[in-house]
Coordinates of C-alpha atoms in Angstrom, one line a residue:
M84 CA 20.3 -75.0 55.1
T85 CA 22.6 -77.3 57.1
S86 CA 24.4 -78.8 54.0
Q87 CA 24.9 -75.3 52.5
D88 CA 26.3 -74.0 55.8
D89 CA 28.7 -77.0 55.9
K90 CA 30.0 -76.0 52.4
R91 CA 30.7 -72.4 53.4
P92 CA 34.2 -71.6 54.7
A93 CA 34.6 -70.9 58.5
A94 CA 33.6 -67.5 59.3
I95 CA 36.9 -66.9 61.2
G96 CA 38.6 -67.7 58.0
L97 CA 36.6 -64.8 56.2
V98 CA 36.7 -62.3 58.9
L99 CA 40.4 -62.4 60.2
P100 CA 42.0 -61.4 56.7
F101 CA 39.3 -58.7 56.1
A102 CA 40.1 -57.3 59.7
L103 CA 43.9 -57.5 58.9
E104 CA 43.4 -55.5 55.8
Q105 CA 41.5 -52.8 57.6
W106 CA 44.2 -52.5 60.3
L107 CA 47.1 -52.2 57.5
K108 CA 45.2 -49.2 56.2
Q109 CA 46.1 -47.5 59.4
P110 CA 49.8 -48.9 60.2
V111 CA 50.8 -46.2 62.8
R112 CA 47.7 -46.6 65.0
A113 CA 47.8 -50.4 64.8
T114 CA 51.5 -50.4 65.8
I115 CA 50.8 -48.1 68.8
V116 CA 48.0 -50.1 69.9
L117 CA 49.9 -53.5 69.9
A118 CA 52.9 -51.8 71.5
G119 CA 50.8 -50.3 74.3
F120 CA 48.9 -53.3 75.3
L121 CA 51.6 -56.1 74.9
G122 CA 54.0 -53.7 76.7
S123 CA 51.5 -53.2 79.4
T124 CA 51.1 -57.0 79.6
V125 CA 54.9 -57.7 79.7
A126 CA 55.3 -55.3 82.6
D127 CA 52.5 -57.3 84.5
L128 CA 54.5 -60.5 83.5
F129 CA 57.5 -59.6 85.7
M130 CA 55.5 -58.4 88.7
P131 CA 55.4 -61.9 90.3
V132 CA 59.3 -62.1 90.0
Y133 CA 59.8 -58.8 92.2
S134 CA 57.1 -60.1 94.6
G135 CA 59.0 -63.3 95.1
H136 CA 62.2 -61.4 95.8
L137 CA 60.2 -59.1 98.3
V138 CA 59.0 -62.0 100.2
D139 CA 62.6 -63.6 100.4
A140 CA 63.9 -60.2 101.6
L141 CA 61.1 -59.8 104.3
A142 CA 61.8 -63.5 105.5
S143 CA 65.3 -62.5 106.4
V144 CA 66.5 -60.8 109.6
P145 CA 65.3 -57.0 109.7
S146 CA 68.7 -55.9 110.7
D147 CA 70.3 -57.3 107.6
Q148 CA 71.3 -54.2 105.4
S149 CA 71.4 -56.4 102.3
A150 CA 67.9 -57.7 103.0
R151 CA 66.6 -54.2 103.3
N152 CA 68.1 -53.1 100.1
A153 CA 66.7 -56.1 98.3
A154 CA 63.2 -55.3 99.9
L155 CA 63.5 -51.6 98.7
I156 CA 64.7 -52.7 95.1
A157 CA 61.9 -55.2 94.9
F158 CA 59.3 -52.5 96.0
A159 CA 60.6 -49.9 93.7
G160 CA 60.6 -52.4 90.8
T161 CA 57.0 -53.2 91.6
L162 CA 56.0 -49.6 91.7
T163 CA 58.0 -48.9 88.4
L164 CA 56.4 -51.8 86.7
G165 CA 52.9 -50.9 87.6
L166 CA 53.4 -47.2 86.5
L167 CA 54.8 -48.3 83.3
S168 CA 51.9 -50.8 82.7
I169 CA 49.4 -47.9 83.2
I170 CA 51.2 -45.6 80.9
L171 CA 51.5 -48.2 78.1
R172 CA 47.9 -49.2 78.5
L173 CA 46.5 -45.5 78.3
T174 CA 48.7 -45.1 75.3
G175 CA 47.0 -48.2 73.7
L176 CA 43.5 -47.0 74.8
R177 CA 44.0 -43.6 73.1
A178 CA 45.1 -45.2 70.0
I179 CA 42.5 -47.9 69.6
V180 CA 39.6 -45.4 69.7
P181 CA 40.4 -43.5 66.4
L182 CA 41.6 -46.9 64.9
T183 CA 38.3 -48.6 65.7
L184 CA 36.1 -45.6 64.7
Q185 CA 38.0 -45.0 61.4
T186 CA 37.5 -48.8 60.6
M187 CA 33.8 -48.8 61.3
S188 CA 33.3 -45.6 59.2
D189 CA 35.4 -47.1 56.2
V190 CA 33.6 -50.4 56.4
A191 CA 30.0 -48.9 56.7
R192 CA 30.9 -46.6 53.8
G193 CA 32.5 -49.3 51.7
G194 CA 29.5 -51.7 52.3
F195 CA 26.9 -48.9 51.3
M196 CA 29.0 -48.1 48.3
R197 CA 29.0 -51.7 47.2
V198 CA 25.3 -52.5 47.9
Q199 CA 24.3 -49.5 45.8
R200 CA 26.3 -50.9 42.9
F201 CA 25.1 -54.5 43.2
S202 CA 22.9 -55.9 40.2
T203 CA 19.3 -55.1 39.9
D204 CA 18.6 -58.8 40.5
W205 CA 20.4 -58.7 43.7
Q206 CA 18.6 -55.6 44.8
G207 CA 15.2 -57.3 43.9
N208 CA 16.1 -60.4 45.8
S209 CA 17.3 -58.9 49.1
F210 CA 15.4 -57.3 51.8
A211 CA 16.4 -53.8 52.3
G212 CA 15.8 -54.0 56.1
S213 CA 17.9 -57.1 56.3
T214 CA 20.8 -55.6 54.3
V215 CA 20.8 -52.6 56.6
R216 CA 20.8 -54.9 59.6
K217 CA 23.8 -56.7 58.2
I218 CA 25.8 -53.5 57.6
T219 CA 25.1 -51.9 60.9
R220 CA 25.5 -55.1 63.0
G221 CA 28.8 -55.8 61.4
M222 CA 30.0 -52.3 61.8
W223 CA 29.4 -52.4 65.5
A224 CA 30.8 -55.9 65.7
I225 CA 34.2 -54.3 64.5
D226 CA 34.3 -52.6 67.9
L227 CA 33.9 -55.8 69.9
F228 CA 36.4 -57.6 67.5
N229 CA 39.1 -54.9 68.0
H230 CA 38.7 -54.9 71.5
T231 CA 38.8 -58.6 71.9
I232 CA 41.9 -59.1 69.6
L233 CA 44.1 -56.1 70.3
M234 CA 43.1 -55.4 74.1
A235 CA 42.4 -58.8 75.4
L236 CA 43.3 -62.0 73.4
L237 CA 46.9 -61.1 72.3
P238 CA 47.8 -59.9 75.8
S239 CA 46.4 -62.8 77.5
L240 CA 48.2 -65.2 75.0
A241 CA 51.5 -63.2 75.7
V242 CA 51.1 -63.6 79.4
L243 CA 50.4 -67.2 79.2
V244 CA 53.5 -68.0 76.8
G245 CA 55.6 -65.7 79.1
S246 CA 54.6 -67.1 82.3
T247 CA 55.3 -70.6 81.2
I248 CA 58.8 -69.6 79.9
L249 CA 59.6 -67.9 83.3
L250 CA 58.3 -70.7 85.4
G251 CA 60.2 -73.3 83.3
L252 CA 63.5 -71.4 83.9
Y253 CA 62.9 -72.0 87.6
W254 CA 61.3 -75.3 87.7
L255 CA 61.0 -77.4 84.3
E256 CA 58.3 -79.6 85.7
L257 CA 56.1 -76.8 86.9
G258 CA 56.6 -74.9 83.6
A259 CA 55.6 -78.0 81.7
V260 CA 52.5 -78.4 83.7
V261 CA 51.5 -74.7 83.3
G262 CA 52.3 -74.8 79.5
L263 CA 50.4 -78.0 78.7
G264 CA 47.6 -77.0 80.8
A265 CA 47.3 -73.6 79.2
V266 CA 47.5 -75.1 75.5
F267 CA 44.9 -77.8 76.5
Y268 CA 42.5 -75.1 77.9
V269 CA 42.9 -72.7 75.0
A270 CA 42.5 -75.6 72.4
M271 CA 39.3 -77.0 74.2
T272 CA 37.8 -73.4 74.4
T273 CA 38.4 -72.8 70.8
A274 CA 37.0 -76.2 69.8
F275 CA 33.9 -75.5 71.7
T276 CA 33.5 -72.0 70.4
I277 CA 34.1 -72.9 66.7
G278 CA 32.5 -76.3 66.4
Y279 CA 29.6 -76.0 69.0
I280 CA 28.6 -72.6 69.4
A281 CA 29.5 -70.9 66.1
P282 CA 27.2 -73.1 64.0
A283 CA 24.2 -72.2 66.2
A284 CA 25.2 -68.7 66.3
R285 CA 25.5 -68.4 62.5
V286 CA 21.7 -69.7 62.2
S287 CA 20.6 -67.3 64.8
N288 CA 22.2 -64.2 63.1
A289 CA 20.5 -65.4 60.0
W290 CA 17.0 -65.3 61.7
D291 CA 17.9 -62.0 63.3
S292 CA 18.4 -60.6 59.8
K293 CA 15.0 -62.2 58.9
V294 CA 13.2 -60.4 61.8
S295 CA 14.7 -57.1 60.4
G296 CA 13.5 -57.9 56.9
T297 CA 10.1 -58.9 58.1
L298 CA 9.7 -55.6 60.1
A299 CA 10.8 -53.6 57.2
D300 CA 8.6 -55.3 54.6
A301 CA 5.4 -54.6 56.7
L302 CA 6.3 -51.1 57.8
T303 CA 7.3 -50.1 54.3
C304 CA 3.9 -51.4 53.0
N305 CA 1.8 -50.1 56.0
N306 CA -0.5 -48.4 53.7
V307 CA -1.5 -51.7 52.0
V308 CA -1.8 -53.4 55.5
K309 CA -4.2 -50.7 56.4
S310 CA -6.1 -50.9 53.2
F311 CA -6.8 -54.6 53.6
G312 CA -7.2 -54.3 57.5
A313 CA -4.5 -56.8 57.7
E314 CA -2.7 -55.6 60.9
A315 CA -3.6 -58.8 62.9
R316 CA -2.3 -60.9 59.9
E317 CA 1.2 -59.0 59.9
D318 CA 1.3 -59.4 63.8
A319 CA 0.8 -63.2 63.2
R320 CA 3.5 -63.3 60.5
L321 CA 6.0 -61.3 62.7
D322 CA 5.2 -63.5 65.7
S323 CA 5.9 -66.6 63.6
V324 CA 9.2 -65.3 62.6
V325 CA 10.2 -64.0 66.2
R326 CA 9.2 -67.5 67.7
R327 CA 11.7 -69.3 65.4
W328 CA 14.3 -66.6 66.1
R329 CA 13.9 -66.9 69.8
A330 CA 14.3 -70.8 69.5
R331 CA 17.6 -70.4 67.6
V332 CA 18.9 -67.6 70.0
Q333 CA 18.0 -69.8 73.0
R334 CA 20.0 -72.7 71.6
T335 CA 23.0 -70.6 70.9
W336 CA 22.9 -69.1 74.6
L337 CA 22.4 -72.6 76.1
R338 CA 25.4 -73.9 74.2
S339 CA 27.6 -71.0 75.4
N340 CA 26.5 -71.6 79.1
N341 CA 27.4 -75.3 78.7
A342 CA 30.8 -74.3 77.2
G343 CA 31.3 -71.9 80.0
A344 CA 30.7 -74.7 82.6
V345 CA 33.2 -77.1 81.0
Q346 CA 35.8 -74.2 81.1
L347 CA 35.3 -73.6 84.8
V348 CA 35.8 -77.5 85.4
M349 CA 39.1 -77.4 83.5
L350 CA 40.2 -74.3 85.3
L351 CA 39.6 -76.2 88.7
C352 CA 41.8 -79.1 87.4
F353 CA 44.4 -76.7 86.3
R354 CA 44.6 -75.1 89.6
A355 CA 44.9 -78.2 91.6
S356 CA 47.8 -79.4 89.3
V357 CA 49.8 -76.1 89.7
I358 CA 49.2 -75.5 93.6
G359 CA 49.7 -79.2 94.1
G360 CA 52.9 -79.3 92.2
A361 CA 54.2 -76.2 94.2
I362 CA 53.4 -78.0 97.6
L363 CA 55.4 -81.2 96.3
L364 CA 58.3 -78.9 95.5
W365 CA 58.2 -77.3 98.9
M366 CA 57.9 -80.6 100.6
G367 CA 60.9 -81.8 98.9
G368 CA 62.9 -78.6 100.0
R369 CA 63.4 -77.4 96.5
T370 CA 61.7 -73.9 97.0
S371 CA 61.9 -71.0 99.4
P372 CA 58.8 -69.2 100.7
G373 CA 59.5 -66.3 98.3
E374 CA 59.6 -69.0 95.3
I375 CA 56.4 -70.4 96.4
T376 CA 55.0 -66.7 96.5
Y377 CA 56.3 -66.3 93.0
V378 CA 54.6 -69.6 91.9
L379 CA 51.2 -68.6 93.6
T380 CA 51.3 -65.1 92.3
S381 CA 52.2 -66.2 88.7
Y382 CA 49.3 -68.8 88.8
Y383 CA 46.7 -66.4 90.0
I384 CA 47.7 -64.1 87.0
I385 CA 47.6 -67.1 84.7
H386 CA 44.4 -68.1 86.1
A387 CA 42.8 -64.7 85.6
Y388 CA 44.0 -64.6 82.0
L389 CA 42.9 -68.1 81.3
R390 CA 39.4 -67.4 82.7
D391 CA 39.3 -64.3 80.5
V392 CA 40.9 -66.1 77.5
G393 CA 37.6 -68.2 77.4
M394 CA 35.5 -65.1 77.6
H395 CA 37.7 -63.5 74.9
I396 CA 37.4 -66.5 72.5
N397 CA 33.5 -66.6 72.9
N398 CA 33.5 -62.8 72.3
L399 CA 35.7 -63.2 69.3
Q400 CA 33.4 -65.9 67.7
R401 CA 30.4 -63.7 68.4
S402 CA 32.0 -60.7 66.7
V403 CA 33.1 -62.9 63.9
N404 CA 29.5 -64.3 63.4
D405 CA 28.1 -60.7 63.5
M406 CA 30.7 -59.4 60.8
E407 CA 30.4 -62.6 58.8
E408 CA 27.4 -61.2 56.6
L409 CA 29.0 -57.8 56.2
V410 CA 32.3 -59.4 55.0
T411 CA 30.1 -61.6 52.6
I412 CA 28.8 -58.3 51.0
Y413 CA 32.3 -57.2 50.3
G414 CA 32.8 -60.6 48.5
E415 CA 29.7 -60.1 46.4
P416 CA 30.7 -59.1 42.7
I417 CA 29.5 -55.6 41.6
G418 CA 26.6 -56.1 39.3
I419 CA 27.6 -54.3 36.1
V420 CA 31.2 -53.2 35.8
D421 CA 32.4 -50.2 33.6
A422 CA 34.6 -51.6 30.8
P423 CA 38.5 -50.9 31.3
D424 CA 38.5 -48.3 28.6
A425 CA 35.1 -46.8 29.4
K426 CA 34.8 -43.0 28.7
P427 CA 31.9 -40.5 29.4
I428 CA 29.2 -40.6 26.9
D429 CA 28.6 -37.4 24.7
I430 CA 24.9 -37.2 23.9
H431 CA 24.1 -34.5 21.5
C432 CA 20.9 -35.4 19.7
G433 CA 19.6 -38.6 21.5
R434 CA 19.2 -41.1 18.5
I435 CA 18.7 -44.6 19.9
T436 CA 19.7 -47.6 18.0
F437 CA 19.2 -51.3 19.0
E438 CA 21.2 -53.5 16.8
D439 CA 20.5 -57.2 16.6
V440 CA 19.8 -57.1 20.4
T441 CA 19.4 -60.5 22.3
F442 CA 18.7 -60.6 26.0
L443 CA 17.9 -63.3 28.5
Y444 CA 17.2 -62.9 32.2
R445 CA 19.4 -65.1 34.4
G446 CA 17.7 -68.4 34.6
A447 CA 15.4 -68.1 31.6
R448 CA 15.5 -70.5 28.8
V449 CA 13.8 -68.2 26.2
P450 CA 15.2 -64.9 25.3
L451 CA 13.0 -61.8 26.0
Y452 CA 14.5 -60.1 22.9
D453 CA 16.0 -62.2 20.1
G454 CA 17.6 -60.2 17.4
L455 CA 15.7 -56.9 18.1
S456 CA 16.6 -53.9 16.0
I457 CA 15.1 -50.6 16.4
N458 CA 16.1 -47.0 15.4
I459 CA 14.4 -44.2 17.3
R460 CA 15.2 -40.8 15.8
A461 CA 16.1 -37.8 18.0
G462 CA 13.0 -35.9 19.3
E463 CA 10.8 -38.7 18.4
R464 CA 8.1 -39.9 20.9
I465 CA 7.0 -43.5 20.7
G466 CA 4.8 -45.8 22.9
L467 CA 5.7 -49.2 23.9
V468 CA 2.6 -51.4 24.3
G469 CA 2.3 -54.8 25.4
R470 CA 1.1 -57.4 27.9
S471 CA 2.8 -57.6 31.3
G472 CA 6.2 -59.2 31.0
S473 CA 6.5 -58.5 27.2
G474 CA 9.7 -56.4 27.8
K475 CA 8.6 -52.8 27.9
T476 CA 10.4 -52.0 31.2
T477 CA 13.3 -54.1 30.2
F478 CA 13.7 -52.0 27.0
V479 CA 14.5 -48.9 29.2
K480 CA 16.6 -51.0 31.8
L481 CA 18.8 -52.1 28.8
L482 CA 19.0 -48.5 27.6
Q483 CA 20.4 -47.5 31.2
R484 CA 22.6 -50.5 31.2
L485 CA 21.3 -52.0 34.3
Y486 CA 21.8 -55.4 32.7
D487 CA 24.5 -56.5 30.1
L488 CA 23.1 -57.9 26.8
S489 CA 23.4 -61.5 25.7
G490 CA 24.2 -60.3 22.1
G491 CA 24.1 -57.3 19.9
R492 CA 24.6 -53.7 21.2
I493 CA 22.6 -50.6 21.9
L494 CA 23.8 -47.1 20.7
I495 CA 23.1 -43.6 21.7
D496 CA 24.3 -41.1 18.9
G497 CA 26.5 -43.9 17.6
Q498 CA 28.1 -44.6 20.9
D499 CA 27.9 -48.1 22.6
V500 CA 26.3 -47.8 26.0
A501 CA 28.4 -50.8 27.0
K502 CA 31.7 -48.9 26.3
A503 CA 30.4 -45.7 28.3
M504 CA 30.8 -44.9 32.0
Q505 CA 27.7 -45.9 33.7
Q506 CA 27.4 -42.7 35.8
S507 CA 27.9 -40.6 32.7
L508 CA 25.1 -42.5 30.9
R509 CA 22.5 -42.7 33.5
S510 CA 23.1 -38.9 34.6
Q511 CA 21.8 -37.9 31.2
I512 CA 18.6 -39.9 31.3
S513 CA 15.6 -38.8 33.1
I514 CA 13.1 -41.3 34.3
V515 CA 9.7 -41.0 35.9
E516 CA 8.8 -44.5 37.1
Q517 CA 5.3 -46.0 36.8
E518 CA 5.4 -46.2 40.7
P519 CA 7.5 -43.2 41.6
I520 CA 9.9 -43.7 44.7
L521 CA 10.7 -40.6 46.9
F522 CA 13.3 -40.2 49.6
H523 CA 12.3 -39.5 53.1
R524 CA 13.4 -35.9 52.8
S525 CA 11.8 -32.7 52.0
L526 CA 10.0 -31.9 48.8
A527 CA 12.7 -29.4 47.7
E528 CA 15.4 -32.1 48.1
N529 CA 13.4 -34.8 46.1
I530 CA 13.0 -32.2 43.2
A531 CA 16.6 -31.1 43.4
Y532 CA 17.7 -34.7 43.2
G533 CA 17.7 -34.3 39.5
R534 CA 20.2 -31.5 39.6
P535 CA 22.4 -31.3 42.6
G536 CA 23.0 -27.8 43.8
A537 CA 19.8 -26.4 42.1
G538 CA 18.6 -23.2 43.5
L539 CA 15.0 -22.6 44.9
A540 CA 14.1 -20.8 41.9
A541 CA 14.8 -23.5 39.3
I542 CA 13.2 -26.1 41.8
M543 CA 9.8 -24.0 41.9
Q544 CA 10.0 -23.8 38.1
A545 CA 10.3 -27.6 37.7
A546 CA 7.4 -28.0 40.2
R547 CA 5.3 -25.5 38.2
L548 CA 6.0 -27.4 34.9
A549 CA 4.9 -30.5 36.7
N550 CA 1.7 -28.7 38.2
A551 CA 3.1 -29.4 41.6
H552 CA 3.7 -25.9 42.8
D553 CA 0.1 -25.2 44.0
F554 CA -0.1 -28.3 46.4
I555 CA 3.4 -27.8 47.6
I556 CA 2.9 -24.2 48.8
R557 CA -0.3 -25.4 50.5
S558 CA 1.7 -28.1 52.4
P559 CA 2.5 -27.2 56.2
K560 CA 6.1 -26.3 55.4
G561 CA 5.8 -25.7 51.8
Y562 CA 9.0 -27.0 50.0
R563 CA 10.6 -27.9 53.4
T564 CA 7.8 -30.4 54.1
L565 CA 8.8 -34.1 54.5
V566 CA 7.3 -36.5 52.1
G567 CA 7.6 -39.5 54.5
E568 CA 9.1 -42.9 53.7
R569 CA 8.9 -43.5 49.9
G570 CA 6.6 -40.5 49.8
V571 CA 3.9 -42.0 52.0
N572 CA 2.6 -38.6 53.0
L573 CA 1.6 -37.7 49.4
S574 CA -1.1 -39.1 47.2
G575 CA -0.3 -41.2 44.3
G576 CA -0.9 -38.3 41.9
E577 CA 1.3 -35.8 44.0
R578 CA 4.1 -38.4 44.0
Q579 CA 4.0 -38.6 40.2
R580 CA 4.2 -34.8 39.9
I581 CA 7.1 -34.6 42.3
A582 CA 8.7 -37.3 40.0
L583 CA 7.9 -35.2 37.0
A584 CA 9.4 -32.1 38.6
R585 CA 12.5 -34.0 39.3
A586 CA 12.9 -35.2 35.8
F587 CA 12.1 -31.6 34.4
L588 CA 14.8 -30.1 36.6
R589 CA 17.4 -32.4 35.0
C590 CA 15.8 -32.5 31.5
T591 CA 13.9 -29.6 30.3
S592 CA 13.1 -31.1 27.0
V593 CA 10.3 -33.5 28.4
D594 CA 7.0 -32.3 27.3
P595 CA 4.7 -31.1 30.2
G596 CA 1.9 -30.3 27.9
R597 CA -0.4 -33.0 29.0
G598 CA -2.8 -31.8 31.7
Y599 CA -3.0 -35.1 33.5
V600 CA -0.3 -37.4 34.9
E601 CA -0.3 -41.0 33.3
P602 CA 2.0 -43.7 34.6
G603 CA 5.0 -43.8 32.5
F604 CA 8.7 -42.6 32.1
G605 CA 10.3 -39.9 30.1
I606 CA 13.8 -40.1 28.6
G607 CA 15.7 -37.2 27.4
S608 CA 19.3 -35.6 26.9
A609 CA 20.2 -33.6 30.0
G610 CA 22.7 -31.2 28.6
P611 CA 22.0 -27.6 27.4
R612 CA 23.3 -26.6 23.9
G613 CA 25.6 -23.6 23.6
D614 CA 22.9 -21.3 22.5
G615 CA 21.1 -21.9 25.8
A616 CA 18.3 -24.0 24.5
A617 CA 17.8 -27.5 25.9
D618 CA 19.0 -30.5 23.6
E619 CA 16.0 -32.4 22.2
G620 CA 16.3 -36.0 23.1
P621 CA 14.1 -39.0 22.5
H622 CA 10.9 -39.3 24.5
L623 CA 9.3 -42.7 25.4
D624 CA 6.0 -42.7 27.3
R625 CA 5.0 -46.3 28.4
H626 CA 1.5 -47.1 29.5
R627 CA -0.5 -50.3 30.3
A628 CA -3.7 -49.0 28.9
P629 CA -3.1 -45.8 27.2
P630 CA -5.8 -43.7 25.6
F631 CA -6.0 -43.6 21.9
D632 CA -8.1 -41.8 19.4
G633 CA -9.2 -44.6 17.3
A634 CA -6.1 -45.5 15.5
L635 CA -4.3 -48.8 16.4
P636 CA -0.5 -48.3 16.5
R637 CA 1.5 -50.0 13.9
P638 CA 5.0 -51.6 14.4
H639 CA 7.6 -48.8 14.5
P640 CA 9.1 -48.5 11.0
G641 CA 12.6 -48.9 12.5
V642 CA 11.7 -52.2 14.2
R643 CA 12.8 -55.6 12.7
S644 CA 13.6 -58.9 14.3
R645 CA 14.6 -62.4 13.5
Q646 CA 11.2 -63.5 14.8
D647 CA 8.6 -60.9 13.7
R648 CA 6.2 -62.7 16.1
R649 CA 8.4 -62.0 19.1
A650 CA 8.9 -58.5 18.1
G651 CA 5.2 -58.1 17.9
R652 CA 4.7 -59.3 21.5
A653 CA 7.3 -56.6 22.5
F654 CA 5.6 -53.9 20.7
G655 CA 2.0 -54.6 20.9
T656 CA 1.1 -56.1 17.5
D657 CA 0.0 -59.5 18.6
R658 CA -3.8 -60.4 18.4
A659 CA -4.3 -60.3 22.1
T660 CA -2.7 -57.0 22.5
R661 CA -4.5 -55.4 19.7
R662 CA -7.9 -56.8 21.2
H663 CA -6.8 -55.0 24.5
L664 CA -6.0 -51.9 22.6
S665 CA -9.3 -51.9 20.6
Q666 CA -11.2 -52.0 24.0
S667 CA -8.9 -49.0 25.2
V668 CA -9.8 -47.1 22.1
R669 CA -13.5 -47.5 22.5
V670 CA -13.2 -46.3 26.2
A671 CA -10.9 -43.5 25.2
S672 CA -13.3 -42.3 22.4
R673 CA -16.2 -42.2 24.7
R674 CA -14.0 -40.3 27.2
G675 CA -12.8 -37.9 24.6
R676 CA -9.2 -38.1 25.8
P677 CA -6.2 -37.3 23.6
A678 CA -4.4 -39.8 21.6
L679 CA -0.7 -41.0 22.2
R680 CA 0.7 -42.6 19.0
G681 CA 4.1 -43.6 17.6
R682 CA 4.9 -40.1 15.9
P683 CA 7.8 -37.6 15.6
A684 CA 7.7 -35.2 18.3

């Protein structure tokens, strides 16, 4: 982990350009914020000048009219600068609120949009809970980042530079002491933050995401945990992760405390240098009481800002560390990208053709498909049978273009899916997964997901087709009943029926004639024909151990491959698969269940 972290670019180098890009999307608000806070800081910068004039005037004889006028002018100048500082600061505050909220909203939406479009491999290798944590933590870090940079750090640096210049105009030596001291303090604070605290913070943030992922993993699979009585085992697993997280966070906090102690020592040395230099100038007769007052007032302002600069740099690094993983999400490539000339696909019949298709998963040495060619006629129903990992699920994923091919092409009605818009392609395919996943929403919303905006009558009709209507109306709130996370409040069969209803609502050509629900998926053309009837699309039903009536499946007449043996493994004609199917046949014949064979619908 350490060597990989060393090779990664510094987090600040990733986050600052990203933040600047977000600010440039709102140039007017960003300008108002900068003008407000920097203007308020400049007003504070000239306060010590009028304070020194006021002390010089008060040191004169009270009867001196010019001294009185000078005192009144200094007093009025102090009040005017104070009022101007307040107005400008309030202006900046009113502008930074919508600026930050809009940026947080844009970043959260953009992160979610990108994550949804990442590759299937990325999704499979990432914890959903960790990804959510990265987005939400980064979103809230933007608030701290904007506050630190725009409201605190830039004004503080402006005060330091301005005070150094003003003091140098009066006494070059004192100005040099203040300037060099401020530069040394800021440089040391930055070095401690980036080189000492940031590496530990990066590791602790990674473990923070692991805690979220561990929690989400166990809670999502709570039914499995309960089934195996494994609550104590999951408690121990989380405790192990939390202990390692706590050790990393403790190291980060201790390093931050150590850096803070060093900063306080540097400020003490800086104070001794400035005040000691002012005393030496007074002893040499080179300053008046008013000028000493100006020096001391300027120093205490500088001291306050320097002390805050250390805190601001620490806050900046913390916000940068929290934003780093979110910014990394923005740097991840989108999984499958539409071709530049991609067009909506126009599916009329639904004929599927695989032409010399070769496909390898990333990292695999042997292709899963090697020169696979198959032609599935419109309205035809086929079964893909084979051992686990033989490519049954991959067949449909390639049809949806969840992966790009290594060679060959896939056509639907003669149109290459690689040249079609993904949204258009997938919106015309209905799928019932082997393990259906439902949203933590109402039953009606889950069914209507297949056709946004569908009315209740259409939803109920789809539920009836899936034999789900009866159990739905028996639910506490009927179609408004929440199904729980991933449908946990429903049985396995009920989840299957809701998934079928979702498919029926989109694609009415899927045949609901079977009286039982088997794990599988249906694919059909979603668009109705002009005469009001539904288009007849291809149907594919996939099963691990399907019931047969005694006839073993033959290779589909449209299948050919460079290696018939490999094609046989994919479509269930190798010896081991045929033995497995023979056993299924005997079981099916004893049960008297209907057959599912490759045949025209």
